[in-house]
Amino acid sequence: MQRRTITVVAGVLAGFCLSALQPVQAQSTGLIPVRAKLGAIYPTDGDTRDLAGSTHIGGEVDVALPKLFGGKYLISAGYFQGSDNGNSLRMIPLTIGRYIQPPNPVGALTGNVYFGAGLGAYLVRGKVAGVSESKTTIGGYGSVGYQFPNPYFVEAKYHLVGKVNGLRPGGLAITVGRHF
C-alpha cells in the first residue's frame, strides 16, 4: 500500500511541476465550465474481474475551478459499478486534479492532447457471497485525453484505489465526454 501511495503522490507532484506547459482550455458554453463523461472502467485485478465482472459501466462530471497557481484544476465526481453472479463492486471517486495541455498553435483546427493527475476520496462498496462492505479510501489517478476541435473529447484515466472486501476497484477507465 505504501508503494502505491508513493506512486500516486509522485504522479501528482510531476503534474504540478509541469506548470510551464499551457493549461487545458475549457470549451464551455455555460457560466461554469462543466464536462460530462460516459464510459467504463476495466479493473486490472484478476480476482476483481472474476468476482465482479471485467467491465464496470459509469461516468463522471468535472467542474473547472478558477485558474489557480497558473494551472487548471477540476473537481470530479464519478460513479462506476460492475456485477457478476450476485457479486458487485461500486466505486464513487470524488477527486481534485490538475490538467495541462502542451501548446499547439493549430489546436483550434486539429484538437489537442492533455494530461492530468489527481487525488481524492474513493467511496467503495463491495458485495461478495452476500456479504457487503463499504469503505472510504484515499486514491489517485493519472489521465491522458484528446480534446477535439468541437466540445467533445476522449479520455483514458487510470485509478489507483485500495482494496475493499477482497476486491480492488482500480483500473483503466475509458470515457467519451462533452464540455457544456
JSON list of C-alpha atoms in Angstrom, two decimals, residues 47-53 56 79-91 123-135 162-169:
[
{"chain": "A", "resi": 47, "resn": "ASP", "atom": "CA", "xyz": [-9.79, -11.51, -8.59]},
{"chain": "A", "resi": 48, "resn": "THR", "atom": "CA", "xyz": [-11.94, -8.41, -9.01]},
{"chain": "A", "resi": 49, "resn": "ARG", "atom": "CA", "xyz": [-12.68, -9.26, -12.66]},
{"chain": "A", "resi": 50, "resn": "ASP", "atom": "CA", "xyz": [-13.57, -12.85, -11.69]},
{"chain": "A", "resi": 51, "resn": "LEU", "atom": "CA", "xyz": [-15.89, -11.82, -8.84]},
{"chain": "A", "resi": 52, "resn": "ALA", "atom": "CA", "xyz": [-17.50, -8.56, -10.01]},
{"chain": "A", "resi": 53, "resn": "GLY", "atom": "CA", "xyz": [-17.09, -8.60, -13.79]},
{"chain": "A", "resi": 56, "resn": "HIS", "atom": "CA", "xyz": [-17.90, -1.59, -14.84]},
{"chain": "A", "resi": 79, "resn": "TYR", "atom": "CA", "xyz": [-19.91, 6.52, -10.42]},
{"chain": "A", "resi": 80, "resn": "PHE", "atom": "CA", "xyz": [-18.80, 3.09, -11.72]},
{"chain": "A", "resi": 81, "resn": "GLN", "atom": "CA", "xyz": [-20.45, -0.24, -10.99]},
{"chain": "A", "resi": 82, "resn": "GLY", "atom": "CA", "xyz": [-19.99, -3.82, -12.11]},
{"chain": "A", "resi": 83, "resn": "SER", "atom": "CA", "xyz": [-21.54, -7.11, -11.07]},
{"chain": "A", "resi": 84, "resn": "ASP", "atom": "CA", "xyz": [-21.35, -10.82, -11.82]},
{"chain": "A", "resi": 85, "resn": "ASN", "atom": "CA", "xyz": [-23.08, -13.86, -10.25]},
{"chain": "A", "resi": 86, "resn": "GLY", "atom": "CA", "xyz": [-24.56, -11.90, -7.34]},
{"chain": "A", "resi": 87, "resn": "ASN", "atom": "CA", "xyz": [-21.26, -10.17, -6.51]},
{"chain": "A", "resi": 88, "resn": "SER", "atom": "CA", "xyz": [-20.88, -6.45, -7.16]},
{"chain": "A", "resi": 89, "resn": "LEU", "atom": "CA", "xyz": [-18.47, -3.58, -6.86]},
{"chain": "A", "resi": 90, "resn": "ARG", "atom": "CA", "xyz": [-19.35, 0.12, -6.82]},
{"chain": "A", "resi": 91, "resn": "MET", "atom": "CA", "xyz": [-16.82, 2.96, -6.84]},
{"chain": "A", "resi": 123, "resn": "LEU", "atom": "CA", "xyz": [-16.21, 5.55, -1.76]},
{"chain": "A", "resi": 124, "resn": "VAL", "atom": "CA", "xyz": [-16.17, 1.83, -2.50]},
{"chain": "A", "resi": 125, "resn": "ARG", "atom": "CA", "xyz": [-18.77, -0.84, -1.79]},
{"chain": "A", "resi": 126, "resn": "GLY", "atom": "CA", "xyz": [-18.02, -4.49, -2.45]},
{"chain": "A", "resi": 127, "resn": "LYS", "atom": "CA", "xyz": [-20.51, -7.35, -2.17]},
{"chain": "A", "resi": 128, "resn": "VAL", "atom": "CA", "xyz": [-19.07, -10.89, -2.25]},
{"chain": "A", "resi": 129, "resn": "ALA", "atom": "CA", "xyz": [-21.08, -14.03, -1.44]},
{"chain": "A", "resi": 130, "resn": "GLY", "atom": "CA", "xyz": [-23.86, -11.92, 0.09]},
{"chain": "A", "resi": 131, "resn": "VAL", "atom": "CA", "xyz": [-21.53, -10.01, 2.43]},
{"chain": "A", "resi": 132, "resn": "SER", "atom": "CA", "xyz": [-21.30, -6.26, 1.78]},
{"chain": "A", "resi": 133, "resn": "GLU", "atom": "CA", "xyz": [-18.56, -3.95, 2.95]},
{"chain": "A", "resi": 134, "resn": "SER", "atom": "CA", "xyz": [-18.27, -0.22, 2.37]},
{"chain": "A", "resi": 135, "resn": "LYS", "atom": "CA", "xyz": [-15.10, 1.77, 2.75]},
{"chain": "A", "resi": 162, "resn": "GLY", "atom": "CA", "xyz": [-7.32, 0.42, -2.09]},
{"chain": "A", "resi": 163, "resn": "LYS", "atom": "CA", "xyz": [-8.97, -2.95, -1.58]},
{"chain": "A", "resi": 164, "resn": "VAL", "atom": "CA", "xyz": [-12.43, -3.48, -0.07]},
{"chain": "A", "resi": 165, "resn": "ASN", "atom": "CA", "xyz": [-13.92, -6.88, 0.78]},
{"chain": "A", "resi": 166, "resn": "GLY", "atom": "CA", "xyz": [-11.21, -8.61, -1.25]},
{"chain": "A", "resi": 167, "resn": "LEU", "atom": "CA", "xyz": [-11.96, -6.52, -4.36]},
{"chain": "A", "resi": 168, "resn": "ARG", "atom": "CA", "xyz": [-9.64, -3.92, -5.85]},
{"chain": "A", "resi": 169, "resn": "PRO", "atom": "CA", "xyz": [-11.65, -1.44, -7.99]}
]
